[in-house]
Coordinates of C-alpha atoms and ligand atoms in Angstrom, one line a residue:
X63 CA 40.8 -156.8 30.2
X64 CA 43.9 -157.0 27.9
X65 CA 44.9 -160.1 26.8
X66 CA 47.7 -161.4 24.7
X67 CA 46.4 -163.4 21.3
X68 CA 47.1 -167.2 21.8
X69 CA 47.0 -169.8 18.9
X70 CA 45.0 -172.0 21.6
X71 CA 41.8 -169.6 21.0
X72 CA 40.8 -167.5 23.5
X73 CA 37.1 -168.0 25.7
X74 CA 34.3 -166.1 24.0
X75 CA 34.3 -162.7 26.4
X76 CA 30.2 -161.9 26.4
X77 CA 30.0 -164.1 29.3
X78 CA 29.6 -162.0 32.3
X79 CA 31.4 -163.3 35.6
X80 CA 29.2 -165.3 38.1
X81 CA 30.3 -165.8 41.9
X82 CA 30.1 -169.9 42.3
X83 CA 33.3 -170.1 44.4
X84 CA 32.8 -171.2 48.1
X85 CA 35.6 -171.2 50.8
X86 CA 37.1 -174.4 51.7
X87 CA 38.5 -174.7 55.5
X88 CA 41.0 -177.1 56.2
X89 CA 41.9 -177.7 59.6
X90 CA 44.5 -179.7 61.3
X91 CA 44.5 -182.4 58.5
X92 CA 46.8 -185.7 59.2
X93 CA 47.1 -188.5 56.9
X94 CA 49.2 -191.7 57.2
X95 CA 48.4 -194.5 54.9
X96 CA 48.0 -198.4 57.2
X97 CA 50.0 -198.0 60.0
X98 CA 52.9 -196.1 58.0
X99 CA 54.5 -192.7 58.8
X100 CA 52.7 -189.7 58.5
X101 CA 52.4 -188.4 55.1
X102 CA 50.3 -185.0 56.1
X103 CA 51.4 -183.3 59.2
X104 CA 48.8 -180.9 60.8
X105 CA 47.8 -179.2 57.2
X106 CA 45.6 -176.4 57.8
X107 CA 44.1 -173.5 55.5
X108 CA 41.6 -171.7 53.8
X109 CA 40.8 -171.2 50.3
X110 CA 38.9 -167.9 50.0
X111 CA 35.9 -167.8 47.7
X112 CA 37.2 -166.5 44.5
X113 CA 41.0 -167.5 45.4
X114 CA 43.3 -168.9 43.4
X115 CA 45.3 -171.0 46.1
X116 CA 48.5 -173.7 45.2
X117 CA 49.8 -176.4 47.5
X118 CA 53.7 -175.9 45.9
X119 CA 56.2 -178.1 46.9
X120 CA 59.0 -181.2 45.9
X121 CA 57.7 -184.7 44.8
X122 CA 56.9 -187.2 47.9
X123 CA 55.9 -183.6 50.2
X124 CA 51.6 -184.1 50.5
X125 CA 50.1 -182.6 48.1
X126 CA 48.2 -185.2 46.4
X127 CA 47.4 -186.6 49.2
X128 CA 46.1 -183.6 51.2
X129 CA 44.0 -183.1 47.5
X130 CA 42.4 -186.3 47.9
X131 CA 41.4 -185.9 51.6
X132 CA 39.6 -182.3 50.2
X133 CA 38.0 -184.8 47.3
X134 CA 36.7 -187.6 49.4
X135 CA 39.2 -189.9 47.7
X136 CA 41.1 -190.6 50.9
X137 CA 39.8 -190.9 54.6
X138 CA 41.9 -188.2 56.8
X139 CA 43.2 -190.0 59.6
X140 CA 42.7 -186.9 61.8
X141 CA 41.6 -183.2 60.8
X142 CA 38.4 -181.4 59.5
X143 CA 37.3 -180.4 56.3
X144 CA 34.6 -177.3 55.9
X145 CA 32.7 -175.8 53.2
X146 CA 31.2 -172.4 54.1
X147 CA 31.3 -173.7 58.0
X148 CA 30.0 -176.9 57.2
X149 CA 31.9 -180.3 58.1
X150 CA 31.8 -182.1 54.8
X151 CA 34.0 -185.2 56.3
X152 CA 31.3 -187.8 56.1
X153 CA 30.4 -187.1 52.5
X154 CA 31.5 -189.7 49.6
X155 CA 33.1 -188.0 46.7
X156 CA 30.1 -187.3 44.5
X157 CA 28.2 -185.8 47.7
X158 CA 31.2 -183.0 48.2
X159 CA 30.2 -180.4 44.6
X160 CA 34.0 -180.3 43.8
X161 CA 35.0 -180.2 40.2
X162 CA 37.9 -182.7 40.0
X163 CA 40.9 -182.8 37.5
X164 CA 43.4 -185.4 38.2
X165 CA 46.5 -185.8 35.9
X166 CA 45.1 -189.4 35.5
X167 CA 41.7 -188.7 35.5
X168 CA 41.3 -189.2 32.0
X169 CA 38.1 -188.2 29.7
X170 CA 36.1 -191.4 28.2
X171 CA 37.8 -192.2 25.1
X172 CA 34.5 -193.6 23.6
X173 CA 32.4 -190.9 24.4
X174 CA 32.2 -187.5 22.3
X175 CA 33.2 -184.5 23.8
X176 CA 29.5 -183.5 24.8
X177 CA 28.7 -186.8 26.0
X178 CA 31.9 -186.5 28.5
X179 CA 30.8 -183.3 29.7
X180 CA 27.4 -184.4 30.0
X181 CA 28.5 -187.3 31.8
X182 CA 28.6 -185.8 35.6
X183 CA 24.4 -183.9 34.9
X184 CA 23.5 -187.7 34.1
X185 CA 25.2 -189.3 36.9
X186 CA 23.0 -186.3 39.0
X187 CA 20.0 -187.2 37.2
X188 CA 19.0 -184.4 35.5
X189 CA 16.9 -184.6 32.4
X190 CA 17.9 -184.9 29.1
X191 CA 17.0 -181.4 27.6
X192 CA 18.7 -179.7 30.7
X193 CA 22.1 -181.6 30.4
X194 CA 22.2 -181.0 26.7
X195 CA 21.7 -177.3 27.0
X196 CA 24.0 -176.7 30.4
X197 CA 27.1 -179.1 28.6
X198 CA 27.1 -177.2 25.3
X199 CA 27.0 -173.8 27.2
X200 CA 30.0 -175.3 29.1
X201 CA 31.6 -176.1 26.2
X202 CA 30.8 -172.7 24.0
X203 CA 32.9 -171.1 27.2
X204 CA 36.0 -173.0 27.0
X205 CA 36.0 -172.2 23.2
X206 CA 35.8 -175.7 21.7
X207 CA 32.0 -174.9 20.3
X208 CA 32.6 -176.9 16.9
X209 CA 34.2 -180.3 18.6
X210 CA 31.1 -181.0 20.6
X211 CA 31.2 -184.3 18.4
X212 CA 34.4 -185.0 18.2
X213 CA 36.7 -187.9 20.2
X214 CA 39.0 -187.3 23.0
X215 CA 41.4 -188.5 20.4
X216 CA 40.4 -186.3 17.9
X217 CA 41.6 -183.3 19.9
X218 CA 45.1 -181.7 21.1
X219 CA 46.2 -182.2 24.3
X220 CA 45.4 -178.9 25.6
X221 CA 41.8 -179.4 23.6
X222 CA 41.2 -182.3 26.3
X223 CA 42.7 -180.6 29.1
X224 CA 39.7 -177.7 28.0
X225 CA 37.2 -181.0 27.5
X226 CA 38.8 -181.9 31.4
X227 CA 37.9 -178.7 32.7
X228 CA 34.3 -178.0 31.4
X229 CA 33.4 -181.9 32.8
X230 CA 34.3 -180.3 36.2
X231 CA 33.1 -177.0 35.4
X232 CA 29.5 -178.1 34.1
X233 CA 27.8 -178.5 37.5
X234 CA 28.4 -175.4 39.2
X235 CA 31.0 -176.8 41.4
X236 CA 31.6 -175.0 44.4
X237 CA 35.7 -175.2 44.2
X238 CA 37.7 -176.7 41.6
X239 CA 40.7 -179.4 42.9
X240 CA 43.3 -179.5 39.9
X241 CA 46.4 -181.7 40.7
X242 CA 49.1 -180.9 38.2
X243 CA 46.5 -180.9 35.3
X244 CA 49.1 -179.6 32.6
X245 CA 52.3 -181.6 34.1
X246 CA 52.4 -184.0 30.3
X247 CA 51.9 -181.0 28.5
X248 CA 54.8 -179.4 26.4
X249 CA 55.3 -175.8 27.4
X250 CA 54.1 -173.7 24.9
X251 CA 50.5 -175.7 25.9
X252 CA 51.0 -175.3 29.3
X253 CA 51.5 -171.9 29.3
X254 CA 48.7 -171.4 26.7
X255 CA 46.0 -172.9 29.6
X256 CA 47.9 -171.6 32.6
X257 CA 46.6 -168.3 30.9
X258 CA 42.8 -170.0 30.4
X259 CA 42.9 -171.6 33.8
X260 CA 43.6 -168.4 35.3
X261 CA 40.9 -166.7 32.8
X262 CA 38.0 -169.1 33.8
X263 CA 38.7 -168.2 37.7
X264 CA 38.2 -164.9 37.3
X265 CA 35.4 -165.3 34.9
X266 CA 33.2 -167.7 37.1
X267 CA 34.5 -166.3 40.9
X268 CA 35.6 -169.7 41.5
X269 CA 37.5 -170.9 44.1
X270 CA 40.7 -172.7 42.6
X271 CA 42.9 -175.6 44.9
X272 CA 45.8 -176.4 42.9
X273 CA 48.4 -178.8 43.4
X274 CA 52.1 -178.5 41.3
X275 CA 55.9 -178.8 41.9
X276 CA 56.9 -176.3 39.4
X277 CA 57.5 -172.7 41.0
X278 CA 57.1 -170.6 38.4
X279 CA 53.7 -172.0 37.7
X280 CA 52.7 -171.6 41.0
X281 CA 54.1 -167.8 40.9
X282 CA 52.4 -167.7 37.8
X283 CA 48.6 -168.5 38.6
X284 CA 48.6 -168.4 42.2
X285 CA 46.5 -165.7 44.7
X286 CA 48.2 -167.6 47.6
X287 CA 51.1 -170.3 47.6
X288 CA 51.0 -172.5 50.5
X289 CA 54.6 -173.8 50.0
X290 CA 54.9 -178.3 51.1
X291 CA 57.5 -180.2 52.7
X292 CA 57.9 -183.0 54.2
X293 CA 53.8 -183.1 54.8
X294 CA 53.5 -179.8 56.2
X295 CA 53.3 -176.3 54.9
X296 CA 56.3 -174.2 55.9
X297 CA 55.2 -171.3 54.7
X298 CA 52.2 -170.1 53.1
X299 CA 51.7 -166.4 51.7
X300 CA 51.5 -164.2 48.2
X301 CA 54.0 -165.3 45.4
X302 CA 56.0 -162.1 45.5
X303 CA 56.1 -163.0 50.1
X304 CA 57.2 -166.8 49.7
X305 CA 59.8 -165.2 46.7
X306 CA 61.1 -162.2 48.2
X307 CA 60.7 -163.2 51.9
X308 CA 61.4 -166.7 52.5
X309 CA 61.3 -167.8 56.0
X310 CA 63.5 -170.6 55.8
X311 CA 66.5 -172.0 53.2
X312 CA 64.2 -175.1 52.0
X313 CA 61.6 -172.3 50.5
X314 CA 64.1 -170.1 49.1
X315 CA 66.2 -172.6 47.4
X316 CA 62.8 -174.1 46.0
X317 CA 61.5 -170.9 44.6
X318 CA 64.5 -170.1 42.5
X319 CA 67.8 -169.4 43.7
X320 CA 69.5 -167.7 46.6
X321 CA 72.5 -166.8 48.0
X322 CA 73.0 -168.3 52.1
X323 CA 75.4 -166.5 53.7
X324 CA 76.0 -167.9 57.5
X325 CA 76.5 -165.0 60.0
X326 CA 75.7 -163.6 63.2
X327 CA 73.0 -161.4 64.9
X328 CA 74.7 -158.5 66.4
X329 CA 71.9 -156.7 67.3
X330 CA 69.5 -154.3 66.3
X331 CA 69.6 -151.1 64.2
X332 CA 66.9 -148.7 63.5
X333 CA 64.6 -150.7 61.4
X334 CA 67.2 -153.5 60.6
X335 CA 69.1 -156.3 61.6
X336 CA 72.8 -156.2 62.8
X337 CA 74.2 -159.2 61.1
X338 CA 78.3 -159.7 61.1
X339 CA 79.4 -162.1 58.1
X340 CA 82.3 -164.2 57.3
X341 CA 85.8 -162.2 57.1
X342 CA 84.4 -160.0 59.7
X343 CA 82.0 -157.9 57.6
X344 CA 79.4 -156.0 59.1
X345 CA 76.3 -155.9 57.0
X346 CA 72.5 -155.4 57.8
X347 CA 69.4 -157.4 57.3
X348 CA 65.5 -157.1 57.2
X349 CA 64.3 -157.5 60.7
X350 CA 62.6 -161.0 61.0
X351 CA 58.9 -161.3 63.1
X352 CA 61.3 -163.0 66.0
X353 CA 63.9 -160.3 65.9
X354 CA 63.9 -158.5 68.7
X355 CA 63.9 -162.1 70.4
X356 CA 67.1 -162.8 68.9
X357 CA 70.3 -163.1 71.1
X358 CA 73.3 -161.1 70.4
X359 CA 76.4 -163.6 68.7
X360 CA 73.4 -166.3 68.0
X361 CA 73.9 -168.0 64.1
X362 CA 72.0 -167.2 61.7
X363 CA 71.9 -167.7 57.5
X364 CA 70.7 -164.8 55.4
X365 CA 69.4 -165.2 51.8
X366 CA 70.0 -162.7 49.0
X367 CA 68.8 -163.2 45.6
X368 CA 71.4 -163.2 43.1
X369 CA 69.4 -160.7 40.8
X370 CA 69.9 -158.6 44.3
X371 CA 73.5 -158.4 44.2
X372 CA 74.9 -155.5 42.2
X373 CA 78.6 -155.1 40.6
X374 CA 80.3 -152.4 41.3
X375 CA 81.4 -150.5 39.0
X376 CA 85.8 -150.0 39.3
X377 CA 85.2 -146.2 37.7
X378 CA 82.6 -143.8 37.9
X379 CA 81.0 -143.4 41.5
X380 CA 79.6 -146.4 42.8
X381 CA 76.6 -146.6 44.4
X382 CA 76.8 -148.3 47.6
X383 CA 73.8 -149.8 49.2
X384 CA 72.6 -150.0 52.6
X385 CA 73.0 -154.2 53.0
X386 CA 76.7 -154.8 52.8
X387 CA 79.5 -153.9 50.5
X388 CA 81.7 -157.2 49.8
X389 CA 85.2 -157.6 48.0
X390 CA 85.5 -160.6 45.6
X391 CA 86.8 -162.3 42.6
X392 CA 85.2 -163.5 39.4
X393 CA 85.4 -167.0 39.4
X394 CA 82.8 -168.0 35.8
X395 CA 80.3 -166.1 34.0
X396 CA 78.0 -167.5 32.0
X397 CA 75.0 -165.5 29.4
X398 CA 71.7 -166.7 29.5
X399 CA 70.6 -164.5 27.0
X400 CA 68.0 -162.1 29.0
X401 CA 71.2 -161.9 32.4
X402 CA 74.2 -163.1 32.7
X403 CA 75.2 -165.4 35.9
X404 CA 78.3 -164.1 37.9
X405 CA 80.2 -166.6 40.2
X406 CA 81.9 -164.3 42.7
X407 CA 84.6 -165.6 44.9
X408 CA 83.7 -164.0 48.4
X409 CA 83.2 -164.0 51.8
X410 CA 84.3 -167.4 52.2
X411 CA 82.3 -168.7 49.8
X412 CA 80.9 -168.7 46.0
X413 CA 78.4 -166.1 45.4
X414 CA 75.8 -166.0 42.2
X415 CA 75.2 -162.5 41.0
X416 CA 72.6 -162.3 38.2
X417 CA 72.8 -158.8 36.0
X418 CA 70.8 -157.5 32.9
X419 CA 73.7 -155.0 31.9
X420 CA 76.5 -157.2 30.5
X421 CA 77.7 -157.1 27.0
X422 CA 79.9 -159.6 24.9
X423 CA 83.0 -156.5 25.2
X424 CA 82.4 -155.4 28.9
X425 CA 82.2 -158.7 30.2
X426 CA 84.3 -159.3 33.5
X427 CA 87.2 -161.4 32.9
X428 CA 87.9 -164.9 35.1
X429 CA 90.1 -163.6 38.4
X430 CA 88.8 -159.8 37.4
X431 CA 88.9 -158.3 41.6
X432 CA 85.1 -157.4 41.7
X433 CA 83.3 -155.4 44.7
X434 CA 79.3 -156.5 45.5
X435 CA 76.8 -154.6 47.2
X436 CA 73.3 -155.0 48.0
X437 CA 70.4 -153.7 50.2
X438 CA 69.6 -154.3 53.6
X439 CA 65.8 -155.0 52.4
X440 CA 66.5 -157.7 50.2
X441 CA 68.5 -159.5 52.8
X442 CA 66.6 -161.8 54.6
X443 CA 67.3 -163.8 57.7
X444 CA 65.9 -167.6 57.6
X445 CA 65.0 -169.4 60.5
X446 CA 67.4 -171.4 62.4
X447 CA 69.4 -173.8 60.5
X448 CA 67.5 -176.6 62.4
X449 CA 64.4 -175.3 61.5
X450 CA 64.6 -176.4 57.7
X451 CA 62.4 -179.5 57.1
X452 CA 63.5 -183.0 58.1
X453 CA 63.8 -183.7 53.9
X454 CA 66.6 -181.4 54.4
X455 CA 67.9 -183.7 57.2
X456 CA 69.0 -187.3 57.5
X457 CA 66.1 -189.6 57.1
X458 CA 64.5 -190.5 60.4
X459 CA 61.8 -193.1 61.5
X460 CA 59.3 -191.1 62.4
X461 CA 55.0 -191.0 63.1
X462 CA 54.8 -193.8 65.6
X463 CA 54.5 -191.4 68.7
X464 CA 51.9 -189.5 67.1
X465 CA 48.8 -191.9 66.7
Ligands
LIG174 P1 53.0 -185.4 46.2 O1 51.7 -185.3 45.5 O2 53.4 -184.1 46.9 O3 54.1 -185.9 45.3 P2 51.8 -187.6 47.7 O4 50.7 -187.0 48.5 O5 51.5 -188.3 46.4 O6 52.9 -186.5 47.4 O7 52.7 -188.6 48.6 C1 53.1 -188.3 49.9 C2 53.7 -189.5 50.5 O8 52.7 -190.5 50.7 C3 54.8 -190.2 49.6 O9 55.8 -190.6 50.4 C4 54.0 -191.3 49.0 O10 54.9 -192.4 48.7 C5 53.0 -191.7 50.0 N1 51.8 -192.3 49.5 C6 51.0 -191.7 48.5 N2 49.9 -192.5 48.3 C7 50.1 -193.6 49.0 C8 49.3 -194.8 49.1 N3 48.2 -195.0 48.5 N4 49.8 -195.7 50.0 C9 50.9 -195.5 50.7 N5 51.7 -194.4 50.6 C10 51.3 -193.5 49.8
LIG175 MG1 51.2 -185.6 43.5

């Protein structure tokens, strides 16, 4: 395996993978805290053995919570939770073989770096000897072999995130639960044990449940993305499905930006979507599961990606693509060094085109008449506008006809 050279160190490679991941079922999970609202709305999924699987979403959206539940930190107030088939719902914490690393789950700041990760073997009651050999061995792996004596305080941050990790490594956990575990690190860090995170999971098989808000860390590390709001998971699939095939505005606005362009179905052609836009432009659109259930003049709101949305060239012969092909003027323009960010005047509206050809002396002046095109695949309908989360909507008292 090729991996870049990071000044964090890099795990010692003679150790040969070992399958320890189980899969972790979660079904129908509700959680409201005393007699408040709901916090957790009908969470369900699996974490394959092996998998690398993120709950994504906004601040305030479930995902600590639902973490906890999986933990045995929090009492679900409704739901089941299952390791390889078996309900694990009346086990205390220490009962459930989860290796746990909470953002403020710190190490013990009095205890060396062994004795930390020799803390959880002690609390199990194995023997001296054992604990000693099994922590070092934990702590050779995450390639911090000559601080074994050190203090937490003694080390970097990402050095204690490392310490962190081999404490919930040590005892052969059957899943790890990580909840933001590099959130108060600076990036350079963070990306440096993004990268070791990712290379322990493969290493060890282990099943991974992680919890962040930050999208590209989630598109980063992830297997699966099981994308939060509002308590529930609206959509839950590969990073490149949630990024390139959103199902509804809240989860492509949250995984980077997009282009909603109102229209309406027209009807169906070939393999695509019908969709007439604002102005009366006809343009077409990746059929949607529901599509063929779709009435003809119902409202609908497309998304394109602004890196999907090509200039036109004015000379030469342009290349028109199979989505739509829009008229507009340049509105701003601004470099960001590897694109530049178009604001196009059209349709109505103000749309963000993001290209990698631009060039201080062919740059598009402000009012310059533009034309846009883009393809019908990387148009993609959302669900109804009313289907969007209630954190979209006005705020609402809600959970008392659900006890
Ligand atoms: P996230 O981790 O996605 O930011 P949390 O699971 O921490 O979300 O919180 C979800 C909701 O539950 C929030 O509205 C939060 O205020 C509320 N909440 C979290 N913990 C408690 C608690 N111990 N008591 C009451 N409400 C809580
Ligand atoms: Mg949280």
């Amino acid at each position: 395996m090729n991996r870049p050279v990071r000044s964090e160190g890099v795990l010692p490679a003679r150790h040969a993978p070992r399958q320890t991941g189980r899969q972790v079922e979660v079904r129908n999970l509700w959680k409201s805290y005393g007699r408040g609202a709901y916090v957790v709305r009908d969470v369900s999924f699996t974490l394959r053995r092996g998998e690398f699987l993120t709950l994504l979403g906004p601040s305030g959206s479930g995902k600590t919570t639902s973490l906890m539940m999986v933990a045995g930190f929090e009492a679900p107030s409704r739901g089941e939770i299952l390791v390889d088939g078996r309900d694990i719902a009346d086990r205390p914490p220490e009962q459930r073989n989860f290796g746990v690393v909470f953002q403020g789950y710190a190490l013990f700041p009095h205890m060396s770096v062994l004795e930390n990760v020799e803390f959880g073997l002690r609390m199990k009651g194995v023997s001296t000897a054992d604990r000693r050999r099994q922590a070092i061995e934990m702590i050779d792996k995450v390639g911090l072999a000559e601080f074994t004596s050190r203090k937490p305080r003694e080390l970097s941050g990402g050095q204690q995130q490392r310490v962190a990790l081999a404490r919930a490594l040590v005892f052969e956990p059957d899943a790890l639960l990580l909840d933001e575990p590099l959130g108060a690190l600076d990036r350079k860090l963070r990306e440096n044990l993004q990268a070791e995170i990712k290379d322990i999971q493969k290493r060890f098989g282990i099943s991974i449940l992680f919890v962040t808000h930050d999208q590209d860390e989630a598109m980063m590390m992830s297997d699966r993305i099981a994308v939060m709001a509002d308590g529930r998971i609206v959509q839950m699939g590969s990073p490149a499905e949630v990024y390139l095939h959103p199902v509804t505005s809240f989860v492509a606005g949250f995984l980077g930006e997009t282009n909603l362009l109102p229209g309406s179905f027209k009807g169906i052609d070939g393999s695509h979507a019908v969709i007439e836009f604002r102005e009366g432009v006809l343009g077409r659109a990746r059929l949607p599961a529901d599509g063929r259930s779709r009435a003809a003049g119902a409202a609908v709101l497309v998304s394109i990606r602004p890196e999907r949305v090509h200039l036109l060239p004015t000379n030469g012969r342009p290349h028109v693509h199979d989505g739509a092909t829009v008229q507009g003027s340049v509105t701003g323009c601004t470099f960001l060094g590897r694109h530049a960010r178009y604001l196009v005047q059209s349709l109505d509206q103000s749309l963000a085109v993001s290209t990698t050809e631009w060039s201080p002396d062919a740059a598009l002046p402000l009012g310059a008449p533009v034309r846009l095109t883009w393809a019908a695949e990387d148009a993609q309908i959302l669900g109804e506008p009313d289907a969007a989360p209630s954190s979209l909507r006005p705020a609402r008292v809600d959970g008392q006809g659900e006890h």
